[in-house]
Coordinates of C-alpha atoms in Angstrom, one line a residue:
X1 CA 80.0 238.3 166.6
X2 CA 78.6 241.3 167.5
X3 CA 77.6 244.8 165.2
X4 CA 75.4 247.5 164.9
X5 CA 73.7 248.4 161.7
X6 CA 72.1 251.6 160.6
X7 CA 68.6 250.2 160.3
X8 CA 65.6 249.8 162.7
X9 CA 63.6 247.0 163.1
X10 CA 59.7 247.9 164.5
X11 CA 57.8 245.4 165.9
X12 CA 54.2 245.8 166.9
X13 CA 53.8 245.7 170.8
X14 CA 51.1 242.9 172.3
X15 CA 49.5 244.2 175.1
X16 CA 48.5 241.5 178.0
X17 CA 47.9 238.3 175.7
X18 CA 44.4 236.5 176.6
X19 CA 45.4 233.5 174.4
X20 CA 46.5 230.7 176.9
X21 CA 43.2 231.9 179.1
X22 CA 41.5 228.8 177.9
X23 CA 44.6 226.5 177.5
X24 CA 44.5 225.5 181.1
X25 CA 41.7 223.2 182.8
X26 CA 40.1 225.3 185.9
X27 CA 41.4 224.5 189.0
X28 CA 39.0 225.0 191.8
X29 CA 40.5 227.3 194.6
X30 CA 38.9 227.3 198.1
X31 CA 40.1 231.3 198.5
X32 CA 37.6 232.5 195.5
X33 CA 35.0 230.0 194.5
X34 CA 34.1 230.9 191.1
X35 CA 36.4 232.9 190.8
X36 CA 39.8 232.6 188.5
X37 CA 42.5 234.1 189.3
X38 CA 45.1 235.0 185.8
X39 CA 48.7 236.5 186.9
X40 CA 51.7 237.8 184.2
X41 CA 55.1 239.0 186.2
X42 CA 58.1 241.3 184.8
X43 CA 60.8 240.3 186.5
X44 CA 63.5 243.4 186.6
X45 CA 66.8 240.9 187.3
X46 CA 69.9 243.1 188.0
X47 CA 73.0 241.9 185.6
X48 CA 75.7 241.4 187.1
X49 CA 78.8 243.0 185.3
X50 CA 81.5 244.7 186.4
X51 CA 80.5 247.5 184.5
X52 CA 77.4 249.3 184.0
X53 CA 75.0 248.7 180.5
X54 CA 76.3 251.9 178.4
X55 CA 79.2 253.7 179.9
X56 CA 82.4 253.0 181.7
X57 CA 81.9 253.3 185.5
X58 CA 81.9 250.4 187.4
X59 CA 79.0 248.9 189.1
X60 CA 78.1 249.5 192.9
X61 CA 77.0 247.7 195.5
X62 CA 74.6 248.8 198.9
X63 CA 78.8 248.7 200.6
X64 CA 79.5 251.7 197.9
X65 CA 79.4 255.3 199.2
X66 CA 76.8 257.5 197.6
X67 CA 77.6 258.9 193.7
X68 CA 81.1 257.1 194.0
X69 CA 80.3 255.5 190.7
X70 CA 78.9 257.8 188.3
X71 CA 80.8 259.1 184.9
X72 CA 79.1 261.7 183.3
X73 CA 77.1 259.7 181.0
X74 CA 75.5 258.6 184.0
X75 CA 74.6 262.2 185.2
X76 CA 73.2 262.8 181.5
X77 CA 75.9 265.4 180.9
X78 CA 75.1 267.2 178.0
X79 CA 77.5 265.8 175.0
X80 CA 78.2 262.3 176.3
X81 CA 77.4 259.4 174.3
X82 CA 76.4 255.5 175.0
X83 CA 78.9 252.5 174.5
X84 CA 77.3 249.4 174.5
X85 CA 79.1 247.2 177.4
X86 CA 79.4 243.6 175.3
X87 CA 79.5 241.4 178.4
X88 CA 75.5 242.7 179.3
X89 CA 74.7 241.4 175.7
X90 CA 76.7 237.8 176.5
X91 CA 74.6 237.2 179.6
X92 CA 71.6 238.5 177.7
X93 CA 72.2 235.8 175.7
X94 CA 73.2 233.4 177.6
X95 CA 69.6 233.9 179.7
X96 CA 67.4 234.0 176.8
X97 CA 69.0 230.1 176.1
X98 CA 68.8 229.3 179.4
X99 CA 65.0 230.2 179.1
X100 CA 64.7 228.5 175.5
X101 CA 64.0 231.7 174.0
X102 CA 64.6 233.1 170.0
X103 CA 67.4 235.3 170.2
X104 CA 66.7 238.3 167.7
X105 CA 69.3 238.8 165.2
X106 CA 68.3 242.4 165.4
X107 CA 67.3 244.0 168.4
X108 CA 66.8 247.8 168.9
X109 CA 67.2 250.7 172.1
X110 CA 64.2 253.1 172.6
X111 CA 63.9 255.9 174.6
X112 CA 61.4 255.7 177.3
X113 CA 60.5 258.9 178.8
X114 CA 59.4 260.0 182.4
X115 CA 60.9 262.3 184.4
X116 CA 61.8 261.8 188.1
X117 CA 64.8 263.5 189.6
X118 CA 66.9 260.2 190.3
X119 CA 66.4 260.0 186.5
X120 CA 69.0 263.0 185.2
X121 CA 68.4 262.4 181.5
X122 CA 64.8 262.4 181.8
X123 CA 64.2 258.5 179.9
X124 CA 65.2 255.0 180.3
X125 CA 67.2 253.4 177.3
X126 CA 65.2 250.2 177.1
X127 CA 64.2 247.7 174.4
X128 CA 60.3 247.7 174.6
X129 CA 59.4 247.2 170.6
X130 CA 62.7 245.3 169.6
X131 CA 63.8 243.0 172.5
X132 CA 66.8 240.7 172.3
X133 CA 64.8 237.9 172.6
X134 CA 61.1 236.8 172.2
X135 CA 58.8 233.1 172.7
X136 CA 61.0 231.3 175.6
X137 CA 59.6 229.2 178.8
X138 CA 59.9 228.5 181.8
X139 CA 59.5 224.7 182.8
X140 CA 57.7 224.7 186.9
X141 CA 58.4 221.4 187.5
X142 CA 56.9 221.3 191.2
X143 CA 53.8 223.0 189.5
X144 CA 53.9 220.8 186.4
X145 CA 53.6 223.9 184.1
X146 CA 55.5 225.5 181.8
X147 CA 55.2 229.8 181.5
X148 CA 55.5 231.2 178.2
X149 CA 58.2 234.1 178.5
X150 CA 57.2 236.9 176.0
X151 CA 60.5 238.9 175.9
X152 CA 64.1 239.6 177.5
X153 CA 64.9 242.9 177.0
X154 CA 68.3 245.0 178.1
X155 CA 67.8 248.0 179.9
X156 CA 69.2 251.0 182.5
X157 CA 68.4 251.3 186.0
X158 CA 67.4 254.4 187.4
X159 CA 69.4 256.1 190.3
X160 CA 67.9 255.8 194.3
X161 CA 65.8 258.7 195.5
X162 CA 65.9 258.9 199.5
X163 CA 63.7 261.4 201.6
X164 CA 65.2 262.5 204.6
X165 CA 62.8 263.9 206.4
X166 CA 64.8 265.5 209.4
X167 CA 66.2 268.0 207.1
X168 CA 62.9 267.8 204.6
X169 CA 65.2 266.9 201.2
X170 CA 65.7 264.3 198.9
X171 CA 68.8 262.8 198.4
X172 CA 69.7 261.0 194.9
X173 CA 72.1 258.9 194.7
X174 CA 73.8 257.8 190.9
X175 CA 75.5 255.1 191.7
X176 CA 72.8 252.6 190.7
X177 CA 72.1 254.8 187.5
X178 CA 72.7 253.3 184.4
X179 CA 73.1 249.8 185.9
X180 CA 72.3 246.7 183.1
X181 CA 68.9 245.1 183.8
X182 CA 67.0 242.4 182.0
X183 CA 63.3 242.5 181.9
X184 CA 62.2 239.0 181.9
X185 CA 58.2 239.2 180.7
X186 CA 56.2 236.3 181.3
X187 CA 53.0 235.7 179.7
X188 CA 49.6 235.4 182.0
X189 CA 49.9 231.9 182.6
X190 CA 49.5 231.6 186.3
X191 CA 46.8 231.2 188.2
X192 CA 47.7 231.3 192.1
X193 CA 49.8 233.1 194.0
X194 CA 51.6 230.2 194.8
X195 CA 52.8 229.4 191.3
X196 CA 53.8 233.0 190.8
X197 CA 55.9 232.1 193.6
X198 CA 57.1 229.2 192.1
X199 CA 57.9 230.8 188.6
X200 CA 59.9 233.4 190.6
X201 CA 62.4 231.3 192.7
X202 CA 62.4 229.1 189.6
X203 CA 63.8 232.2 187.5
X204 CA 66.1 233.0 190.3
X205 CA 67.5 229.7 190.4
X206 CA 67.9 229.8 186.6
X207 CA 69.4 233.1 186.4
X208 CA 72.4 231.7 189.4
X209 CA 73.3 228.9 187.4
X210 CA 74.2 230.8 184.2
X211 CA 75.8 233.7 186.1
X212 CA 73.8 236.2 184.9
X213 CA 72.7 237.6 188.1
X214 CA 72.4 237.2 191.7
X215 CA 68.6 237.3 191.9
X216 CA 69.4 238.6 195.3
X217 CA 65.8 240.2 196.0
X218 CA 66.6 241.6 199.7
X219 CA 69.3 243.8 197.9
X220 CA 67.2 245.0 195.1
X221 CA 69.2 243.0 192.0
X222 CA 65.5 241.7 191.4
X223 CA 62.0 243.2 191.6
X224 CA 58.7 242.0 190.3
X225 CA 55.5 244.3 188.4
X226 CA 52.7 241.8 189.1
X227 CA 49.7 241.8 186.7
X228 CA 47.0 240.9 188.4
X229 CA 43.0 240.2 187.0
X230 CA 40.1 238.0 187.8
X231 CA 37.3 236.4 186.2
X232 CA 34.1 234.3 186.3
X233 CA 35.1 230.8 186.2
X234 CA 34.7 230.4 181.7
X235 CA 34.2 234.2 180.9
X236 CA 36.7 236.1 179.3
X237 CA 39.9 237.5 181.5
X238 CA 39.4 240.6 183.8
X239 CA 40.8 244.0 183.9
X240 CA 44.4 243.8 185.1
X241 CA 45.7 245.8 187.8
X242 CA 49.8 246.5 188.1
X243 CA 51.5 245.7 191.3
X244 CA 54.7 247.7 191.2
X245 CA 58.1 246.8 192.5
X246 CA 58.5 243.7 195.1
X247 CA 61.3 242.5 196.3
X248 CA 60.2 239.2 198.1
X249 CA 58.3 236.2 197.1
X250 CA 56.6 236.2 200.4
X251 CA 55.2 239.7 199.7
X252 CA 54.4 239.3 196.4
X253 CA 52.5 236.1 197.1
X254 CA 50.8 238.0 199.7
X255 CA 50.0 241.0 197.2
X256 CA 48.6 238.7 194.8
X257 CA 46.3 237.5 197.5
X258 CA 45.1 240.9 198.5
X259 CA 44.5 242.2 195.3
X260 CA 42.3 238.9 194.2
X261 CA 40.0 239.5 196.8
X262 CA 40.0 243.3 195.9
X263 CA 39.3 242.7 193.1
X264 CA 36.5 240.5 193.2
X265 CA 34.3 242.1 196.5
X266 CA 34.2 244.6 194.0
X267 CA 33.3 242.8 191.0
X268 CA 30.6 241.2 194.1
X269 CA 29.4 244.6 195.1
X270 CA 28.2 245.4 191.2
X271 CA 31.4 247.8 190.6
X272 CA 34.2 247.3 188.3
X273 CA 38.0 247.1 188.3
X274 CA 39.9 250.2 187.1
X275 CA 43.1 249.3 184.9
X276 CA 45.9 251.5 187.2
X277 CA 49.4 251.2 188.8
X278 CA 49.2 249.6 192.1
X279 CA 51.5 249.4 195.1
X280 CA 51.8 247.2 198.2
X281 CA 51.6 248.2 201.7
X282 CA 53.5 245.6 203.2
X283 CA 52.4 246.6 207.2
X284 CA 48.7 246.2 206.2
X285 CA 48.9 243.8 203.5
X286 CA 46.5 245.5 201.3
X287 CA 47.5 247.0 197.5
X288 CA 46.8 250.7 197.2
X289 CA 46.4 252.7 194.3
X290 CA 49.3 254.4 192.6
X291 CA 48.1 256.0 189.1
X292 CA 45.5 254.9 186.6
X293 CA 46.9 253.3 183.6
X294 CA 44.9 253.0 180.5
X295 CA 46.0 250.8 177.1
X296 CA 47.4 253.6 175.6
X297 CA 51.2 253.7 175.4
X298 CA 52.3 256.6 177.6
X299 CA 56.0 257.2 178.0
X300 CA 56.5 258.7 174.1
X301 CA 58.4 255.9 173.4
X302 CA 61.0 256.9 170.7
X303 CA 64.1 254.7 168.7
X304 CA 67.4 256.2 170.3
X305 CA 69.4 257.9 167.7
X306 CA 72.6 257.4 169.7
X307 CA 72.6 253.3 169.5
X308 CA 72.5 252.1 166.6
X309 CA 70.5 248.8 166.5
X310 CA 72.4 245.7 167.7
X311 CA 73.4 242.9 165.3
X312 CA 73.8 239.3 166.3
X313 CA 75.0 236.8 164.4
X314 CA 74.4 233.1 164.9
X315 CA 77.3 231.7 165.2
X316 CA 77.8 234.2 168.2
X317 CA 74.8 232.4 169.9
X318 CA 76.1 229.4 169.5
X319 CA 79.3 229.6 170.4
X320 CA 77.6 231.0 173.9
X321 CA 75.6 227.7 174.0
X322 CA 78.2 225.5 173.4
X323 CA 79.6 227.2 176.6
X324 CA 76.6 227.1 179.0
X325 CA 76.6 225.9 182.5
X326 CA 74.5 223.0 183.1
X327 CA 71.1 224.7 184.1
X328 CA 69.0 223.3 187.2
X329 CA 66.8 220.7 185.6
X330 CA 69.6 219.5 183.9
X331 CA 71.7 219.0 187.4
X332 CA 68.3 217.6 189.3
X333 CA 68.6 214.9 186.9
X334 CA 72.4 214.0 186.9
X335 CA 71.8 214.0 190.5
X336 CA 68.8 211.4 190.5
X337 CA 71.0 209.5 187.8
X338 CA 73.4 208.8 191.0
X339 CA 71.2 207.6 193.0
X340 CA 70.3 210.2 195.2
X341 CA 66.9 209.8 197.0
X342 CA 64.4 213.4 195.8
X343 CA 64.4 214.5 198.8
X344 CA 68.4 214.8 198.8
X345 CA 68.5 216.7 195.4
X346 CA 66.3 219.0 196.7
X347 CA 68.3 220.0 199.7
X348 CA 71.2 220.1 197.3
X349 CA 69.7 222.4 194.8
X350 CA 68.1 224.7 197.7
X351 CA 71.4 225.4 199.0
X352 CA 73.1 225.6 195.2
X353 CA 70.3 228.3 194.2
X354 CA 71.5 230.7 197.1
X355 CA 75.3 230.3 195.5
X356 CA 77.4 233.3 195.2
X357 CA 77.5 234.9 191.5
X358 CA 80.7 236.3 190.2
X359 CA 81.3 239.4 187.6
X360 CA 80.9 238.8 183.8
X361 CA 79.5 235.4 184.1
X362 CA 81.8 233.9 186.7
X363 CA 80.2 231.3 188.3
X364 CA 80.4 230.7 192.1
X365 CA 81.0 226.9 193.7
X366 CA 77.7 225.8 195.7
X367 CA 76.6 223.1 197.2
X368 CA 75.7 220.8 194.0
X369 CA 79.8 221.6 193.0
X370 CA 81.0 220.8 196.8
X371 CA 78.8 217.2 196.3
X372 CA 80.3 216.6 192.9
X373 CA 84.0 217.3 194.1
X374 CA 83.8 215.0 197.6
X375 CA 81.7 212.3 195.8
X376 CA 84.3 212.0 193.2
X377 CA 85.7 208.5 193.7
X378 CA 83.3 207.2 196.9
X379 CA 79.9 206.3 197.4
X380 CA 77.5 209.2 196.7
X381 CA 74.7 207.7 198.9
X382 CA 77.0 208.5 201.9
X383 CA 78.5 211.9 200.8
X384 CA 75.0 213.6 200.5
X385 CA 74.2 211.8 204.1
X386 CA 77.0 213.4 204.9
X387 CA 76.5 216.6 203.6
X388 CA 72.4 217.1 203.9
X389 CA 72.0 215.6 207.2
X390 CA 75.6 216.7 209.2
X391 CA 77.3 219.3 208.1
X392 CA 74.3 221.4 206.7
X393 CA 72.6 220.5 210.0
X394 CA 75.7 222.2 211.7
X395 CA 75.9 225.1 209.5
X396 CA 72.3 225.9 210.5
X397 CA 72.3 225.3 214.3
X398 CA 75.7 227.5 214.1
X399 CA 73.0 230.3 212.1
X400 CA 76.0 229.8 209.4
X401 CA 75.0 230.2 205.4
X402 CA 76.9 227.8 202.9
X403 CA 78.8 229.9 201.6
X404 CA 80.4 231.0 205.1
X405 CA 81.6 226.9 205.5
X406 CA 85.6 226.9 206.0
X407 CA 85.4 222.9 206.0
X408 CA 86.9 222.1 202.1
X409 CA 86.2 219.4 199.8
X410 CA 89.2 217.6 200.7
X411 CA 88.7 217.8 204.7
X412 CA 84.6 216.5 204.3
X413 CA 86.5 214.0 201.8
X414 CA 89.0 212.6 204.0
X415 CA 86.2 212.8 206.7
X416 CA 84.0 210.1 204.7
X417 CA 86.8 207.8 203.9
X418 CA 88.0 207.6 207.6
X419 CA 84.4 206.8 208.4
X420 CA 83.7 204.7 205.5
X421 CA 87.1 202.8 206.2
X422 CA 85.8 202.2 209.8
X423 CA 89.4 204.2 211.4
X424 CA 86.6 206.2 213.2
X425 CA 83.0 205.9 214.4
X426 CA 80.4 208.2 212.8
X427 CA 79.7 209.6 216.5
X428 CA 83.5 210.4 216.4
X429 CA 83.4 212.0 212.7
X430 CA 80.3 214.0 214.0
X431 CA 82.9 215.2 216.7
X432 CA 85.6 215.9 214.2
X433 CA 82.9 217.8 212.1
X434 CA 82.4 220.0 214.9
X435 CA 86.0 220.7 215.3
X436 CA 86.7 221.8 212.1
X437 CA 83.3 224.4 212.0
X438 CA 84.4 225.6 215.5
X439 CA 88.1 226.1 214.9
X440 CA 88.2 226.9 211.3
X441 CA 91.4 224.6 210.8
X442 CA 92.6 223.6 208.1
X443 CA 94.4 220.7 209.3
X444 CA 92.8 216.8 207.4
X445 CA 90.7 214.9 209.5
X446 CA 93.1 211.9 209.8
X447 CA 95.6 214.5 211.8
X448 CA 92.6 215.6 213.5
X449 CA 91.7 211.8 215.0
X450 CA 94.8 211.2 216.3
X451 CA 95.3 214.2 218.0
X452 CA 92.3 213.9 219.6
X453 CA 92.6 210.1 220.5
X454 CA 89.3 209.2 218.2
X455 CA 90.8 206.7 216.0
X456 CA 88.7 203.9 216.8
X457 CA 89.7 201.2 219.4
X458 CA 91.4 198.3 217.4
X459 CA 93.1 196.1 219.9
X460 CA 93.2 192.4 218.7
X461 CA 91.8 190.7 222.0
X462 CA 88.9 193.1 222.7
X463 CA 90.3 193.9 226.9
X464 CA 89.6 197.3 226.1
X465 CA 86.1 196.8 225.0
X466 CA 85.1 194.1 227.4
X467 CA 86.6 196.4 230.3
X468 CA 84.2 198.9 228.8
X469 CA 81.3 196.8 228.8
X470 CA 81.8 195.2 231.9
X471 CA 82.0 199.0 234.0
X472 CA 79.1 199.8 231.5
X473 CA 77.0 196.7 233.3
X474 CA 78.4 197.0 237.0
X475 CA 76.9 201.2 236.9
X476 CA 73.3 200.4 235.3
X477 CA 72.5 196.8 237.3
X478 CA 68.3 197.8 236.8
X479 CA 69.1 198.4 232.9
X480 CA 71.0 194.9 233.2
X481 CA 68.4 193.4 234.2
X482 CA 65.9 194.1 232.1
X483 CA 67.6 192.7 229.5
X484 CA 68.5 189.3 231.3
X485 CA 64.6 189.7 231.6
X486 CA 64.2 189.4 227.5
X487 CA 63.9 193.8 227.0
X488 CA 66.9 193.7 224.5
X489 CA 65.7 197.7 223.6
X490 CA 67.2 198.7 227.2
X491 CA 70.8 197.5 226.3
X492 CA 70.8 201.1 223.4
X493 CA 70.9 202.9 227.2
X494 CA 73.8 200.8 228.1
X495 CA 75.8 201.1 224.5
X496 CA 75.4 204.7 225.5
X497 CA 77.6 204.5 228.4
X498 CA 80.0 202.2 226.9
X499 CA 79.9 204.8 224.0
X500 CA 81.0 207.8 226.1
X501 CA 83.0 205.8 228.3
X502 CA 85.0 204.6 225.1
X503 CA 85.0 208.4 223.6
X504 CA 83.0 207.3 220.6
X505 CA 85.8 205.3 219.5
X506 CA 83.6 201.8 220.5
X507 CA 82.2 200.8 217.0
X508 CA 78.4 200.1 218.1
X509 CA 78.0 197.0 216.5
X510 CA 80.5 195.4 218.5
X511 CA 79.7 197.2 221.5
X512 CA 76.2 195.5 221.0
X513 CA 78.1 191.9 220.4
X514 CA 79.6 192.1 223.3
X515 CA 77.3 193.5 225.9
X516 CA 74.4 190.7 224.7
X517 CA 77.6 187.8 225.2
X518 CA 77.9 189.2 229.1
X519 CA 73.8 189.8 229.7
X520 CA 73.1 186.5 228.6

């Protein structure tokens, strides 16, 4: 389990690592010929727990009014003391596994100094010379990389500063003070924009599918510091440049860009690159500078003498990873194992990574858990048809997210075996899809097809079909014709009228049958 013991544990900080520079072959890039382009991220991922990383007020939301969740710990009132929330430490854990990193059995809090006013105590309780955990990766498996991950570290978030320039004042808000964060820290192992982008959405996948936290970035529950340098092709690394706090993979990628070819017209020009905090002006698409930032530590980092440092023992880890969720390379290939074409488990684990994240580690159901429920017990093949090329089609033409679908498992289910069964036409379990989106019912689909007269047409002698064929012939004579002729493509125009005429309850095969028997 967990404890805290009396003793610190100091650990030398490594500044931006050069030693996988030469690890990687070059890969030539059009953009900067001669050029190479090195990028390291911190990813600042938002935990989400019910309550915040050292006191007792709950955690808020962008739906919460302003300082409706603030105790005063939060407000740094003066006698209030930290309490270590356990559940930020499980899904600590359980994302330093996830990410195959050593979990520290002694860990440490520091006090990180800076003073802004949405920052009432005047530092940030972090973990910058004792984190959690240390040496994971990150497996890219589109890239066909792997990112070293130098450290997971636990920390507070800061409250929200907002200028209101009507009335010339800042507003702070607390609510978001003292929130739990993870500072994921890769290692500079990328080198292009596009797998920074890659090891980003990877992350946030990873992070969904162990319930640690929703990576939503539109929201703020994850931001990226991009470290950005360049060099000669074979020379030594550049200086690094800071790009602080984006929240979108598009924008970063774009920042990255920008700041490459900064970097270098000025390397071109016979300058040189300043080490400094950059920002991103997202309207011009250019980085601008923020503050210089030399080597030196510079936020008097000190051990906090309220937290003792935290203990964990390994039987506590792994009894976590006895308990993990399957993680997404794990689930891509379960998903191949049944057959399922690439291109299908793709579609299934794009939808699954924007799943909803419960509180404390409660995992939400998302696509990849709605496939594995219907295909329990049928034909997989047709379930993801089902589900990639129908219903999710529907769901986007209806600008509907996954998560919004009121069709259940057992509706889509019953939908397939009626289908599969051949009680109704797929054109008439399109129309029964439809319903149920439109309407929201929650009536089966077999109730559904008879009351809507689409149970397919079953008499034994065919009249019904042949009457259908024949009135199909008699109202398209040219189209008729053309097939007498030896055109057998024109009779999919006639099918079409039987098709409608017949409500979709025709099956097409025999519709075919038939029509070729009269035309002949």
């Amino acid at each position: 389990m967990l404890a805290h013991g009396r003793t610190r544990l100091l650990t030398r900080i490594t500044r931006w690592t050069r030693q996988a520079h030469a690890a990687r072959a070059h890969t030539k890039d059009v953009r900067w010929p001669g050029w190479e382009l090195v990028v390291g991220i911190e990813v600042h991922a938002q935990i989400k727990s019910r309550q915040k990383l050292f006191s007792g007020a709950p955690s808020s939301d962008l739906s919460s009014p302003p300082n409706t969740h603030v105790i005063p710990f939060d407000a740094a009132f003066p006698g209030t003391l930290p309490r270590l929330n356990p559940k930020c430490v499980e899904l600590g854990v359980r994302t330093a596994i996830a990410l195959n990193a050593e979990v520290q059995p002694r860990s440490a809090f520091d006090r990180k100094h800076y003073f802004y006013a949405d920052l009432p105590s005047g530092y940030q309780i972090t973990q910058q010379y004792a984190p959690i955990a240390r040496n994971g990766r990150l497996h890219l498996e589109k890239d066909g990389i792997s990112v070293r991950i130098k450290q997971l570290q636990l920390e507070q978030d800061t409250g929200k500063s907002t200028f209101l320039p009507r009335n010339s004042i800042t507003a702070i808000d607390l609510n978001r003070a003292g929130m739990a964060l993870m500072e994921i820290v890769s290692e500079p192992d990328m080198r292009s924009p596009e797998e920074a982008g890659s090891y980003v959405r990877t992350l946030q996948a990873l992070l969904r599918s162990v319930g640690s936290s929703d990576g939503n970035m539109e929201q703020g529950s994850l931001r990226c510091d991009v470290n950005v340098s360049v060099n000669r092709v074979g020379q030594s690394t550049g200086t690094r440049c800071e790009i602080k706090n984006l929240n979108s993979v598009k924008f970063m990628m774009v920042a990255i860009t920008c700041e490459a070819f900064r970097q270098i017209a000025l390397l071109e020009a016979g300058g040189r690159v300043m080490q400094e905090t950059r920002g991103f002006n997202e309207e011009k698409a250019e980085t601008y500078t923020l503050r210089s930032k030399e080597d030196a530590p510079e936020y008097r980092y000190m051990p906090d003498p309220n937290i003792p440092p935290l203990l964990i023992d390994s039987s506590y880890v792994e009894a976590i990873r006895q308990h993990m969720p399957q993680l997404p390379d794990a689930t891509r290939a379960r998903l191949l194992e049944h057959g399922l074409s690439r291109r299908d488990v793709e579609v299934l684990m794009d939808v699954d990574s924007g799943r909803e994240v419960g509180y404390d580690g409660e995992l939400g159901h998302g696509a990849v858990t709605y496939f594995d429920e219907v295909s329990r017990g049928r034909d997989p093949k047709a379930v993801v048809n089902w589900i990639t090329h129908e219903f999710l089609g529907q769901l986007a033409f209806r600008h509907e997210t996954f998560r919004e679908n009121p069709m259940s498992t057992q509706q889509m289910g019953d939908l397939i075996d009626l289908v599969q069964a051949g009680k109704v036409t797929g054109t008439s379990g399109k129309t029964i899809l439809r319903h149920i989106l439109s309407t929201r019912t929650t009536d089966l689909p077999s109730k559904i097809a008879e009351e809507l007269k689409l149970l397919s047409a079953s008499d034994d002698d065919g009249a019904s079909l042949e009457t259908w064929c024949k009135d199909a012939i008699t109202a398209l004579p040219q189209e008729a014709d053309a097939v007498r002729r030896g055109n057998p493509n024109v009779v999919n125009k006639i099918m079409g009228h039987v098709m409608k005429a017949s409500r979709g309850t025709a099956k097409a095969q025999d519709v075919r049958v038939m029509l070729l028997k009269h035309l002949q």
